[in-house]
Amino acid sequence: MHLSISTKVTVACAAVLLPSLLLLASWLHIGAEVGSAAGHIGHLTELLRGQDRQDAAQRALRLSIGEATRLAERHGTVPEAQWHALSAELRAFRTLSNVTATDPDRALPAELRAALAQTRSATMAFVPIGQELIDTARRDPDGIKPAMPHFLDALKRLESERTKTRDVLGRAIGDAADDAIALNHRGTFRALLSAGAVILTLLIMALWLHLRVIEPITAIAGILRAFRADRPVGQSVPCLDRRDEVGDLARGVSEYNKAMEAQRSAQRRVDFLAHHDALTGLPNRLLFENRLAHELIRARRTGEKVTLFAIDLDEFKSINDRCGHAGGDDALRRAAKLLSGCVRASDLVARIGGDEFAIIQVAPAQPAAAEALLRRIARATEATLSADVPIQMSIGVAISSPDQGGDDLHNLADMALYRAKSDGRNTARFFDTGLLEEVSLRNRLGRDLERAIDANQLYLAYQPIATPEGRITGFEALLRWTHTDLGNIRPDIFIPIAEATGQIGRIGHWVADTAMAAAAQWPATIKLALNLSPLQFRDAELAGSLLDLATKHGIATDRLELEVTESATLLDQHRHAVQTTLRRLQAAGAILAMDDFGTGHSSLSNLKEFTFDKLKIDRSFVATMLTDDASAVIVKATIGLGKSLGMSIVAEGVETAEQLAQLREWGCDQLQGYHIGRPMRVVDHLLAPAELAI
Ligand code: C2E
Ligand code: MG
Ligand code: MG
């Protein structure tokens, strides 16, 4: 049964009221009893006083009779008036005895009643005997003597009865007093008992109120205060299952709490989404920039260094292309997890867009801490190599200097990242001031390159490609740039700049035009090898314009050898366009050569898919093949592979006769390198049909 608090309080009040009433009733009862006992004692005392009065009257009567009888005996005559007075006194005595002795009170003890009755009867007996003695003494004074013993007997009996009655009365008063005292004690005990019951009930009520009402309400009030202070409520609301007013209150507060919690969690979600990337759950650019600014300000005070890692996933576009967007998303999530697993709790990993991530690291010991983090990342990425889609990344690291802004630091890290990417990806580079100079140099070169063609600073060098026997089969056109102020700039440096600044298409076209113009002067058996940048394939008209140039210069298309590095075949979303361009050139008779084979992501499936006619073994293998067994194995295997796939093999970078002899022994088809001939502006002297003396 569920009772409301008000009902319970009413019941409790009734519970207090009941013993209180009992207490009152007991007090009233005791009062009445004590009153009645006092009345009883009063009555007995009155009786005693009556006995005293009778006693006194009796003594007076006895004296008066004694005096009158003595007078009569001595003188014979006694005045008549004295006899009358004596008779009147005797009557008055009888009346007094009658009045006081007649007591109908049944509450009197039986012994007392008996004693009183005896006294009354002794009195009744005494009065006529007394009258008789008076009458005798009046008539015949000599009759006094013989009547006297009878009178004295009656008097003695009366006195004895009266003495007995007084004793009994005395005892009765004593008993009544004892009863009154006992009654008083009993009453006090009962009152104390009732008062104890009231106090106990009150205590139980107070305890119950404290435990069941005040304590839960205090706890609920604490929760409400937490709401007000917008603090999270640590404990659950108590008394939810109670069916009374406190339960109602608790449920109301709990529902309010739930609503507030839902609102808070929605707010937290909104805050989280505003500052985090939905895909990876990492902090987003906004949070990253705020934290970076904050850390830089803090670092000024603490003297610590803020290190920024700019991170870019390698080949992300190709992952997206091959695995679809779901695969791309998965790679991003894995990269996020990988990076999060490498950093310390105080570092911040953020996804700042696309496949770009960043890490903020604050540590006093730099660059040691940054190097340690890079080592952890390198180990983690290495562990993914066996996966279907390995996670590889290029990282640029910049360490803050005092008073540096977040944007500046980010730019420096980006420069280092750019350097890491151009240094072959899946690598990390620290920013240094040399890099800054390099960047400004690159910017300058980018600008200067725009005028280089018109200023005649560009020219081509041709490097012979020959058979192992020394017969020149063709020349590779290699672009050269002589800067007016800076002298010769290596193509390794300016070609990427031309690519980055969008000039490669125009420059590539100039190279093809110029080289074909030169080749038009060569014997028809000598081929012309042209390097094509991957970015040139973004131009859908590349094949068309090359074929047009060949037509323009009257060069048979089968004299053209087009060299592409493997990255060209991996041109992410342009893969199909690359394929189409290469097919078209191949269909027109041009030879397709895969340049720098063995570097980058050499994949046999690429070789098959793009049907290359030729493989150019990268010069790094040739340079070490006589000293390094692994390089020798690769060169030999590539030659074997080429033969089995029907492709001719060119070894690049042949610098010594020993290398040449070895390559010849292994059956390499063609050779290129300083030992055969350096790139030259003018090659007319090599165009004689004679073989080179190599
Ligand atoms: P590549 O196509 O692999 O060109 C061969 C590079 O190896 C040339 O460097 C050449 O000078 C160098 N080389 C040839 N024989 C030897 C040797 O025996 N020892 C050593 N150490 N090096 C040798 P270069 O001319 O500096 O060209 C570098 C790269 O620049 C080329 O590599 C090519 O990828 C690119 N490149 C050059 N000209 C052009 C061009 O017109 N268009 C495009 N797209 N790329 C070009
Ligand atoms: Mg080449
Ligand atoms: Mg090469």
XYZ file of C-alpha atoms in Angstrom, residues 321-322 566 568-572 574-580 582-583 586 592 594 603-613 645 647:
33
model
C 40.462 6.171 -58.038
C 41.177 2.527 -57.485
C 55.784 5.247 -64.059
C 52.431 9.035 -65.471
C 50.655 5.746 -65.712
C 49.332 6.212 -62.214
C 47.814 9.534 -62.911
C 44.837 8.878 -60.667
C 43.564 10.647 -65.624
C 44.548 7.023 -65.889
C 42.088 6.448 -68.683
C 43.120 9.631 -70.500
C 46.802 8.596 -70.237
C 45.929 5.211 -71.641
C 44.064 6.773 -74.576
C 49.545 6.414 -75.202
C 47.418 4.081 -77.361
C 51.513 3.760 -80.177
C 56.579 3.886 -75.592
C 59.002 3.415 -69.330
C 54.162 -2.615 -60.921
C 54.004 -5.372 -63.465
C 50.306 -4.793 -63.953
C 51.106 -1.272 -65.134
C 53.585 -2.656 -67.616
C 50.955 -4.995 -68.966
C 48.083 -2.539 -68.971
C 49.985 0.224 -70.725
C 51.842 -2.126 -73.092
C 55.239 -0.424 -73.064
C 57.670 -1.245 -75.813
C 57.481 -9.564 -72.347
C 60.252 -5.301 -74.640
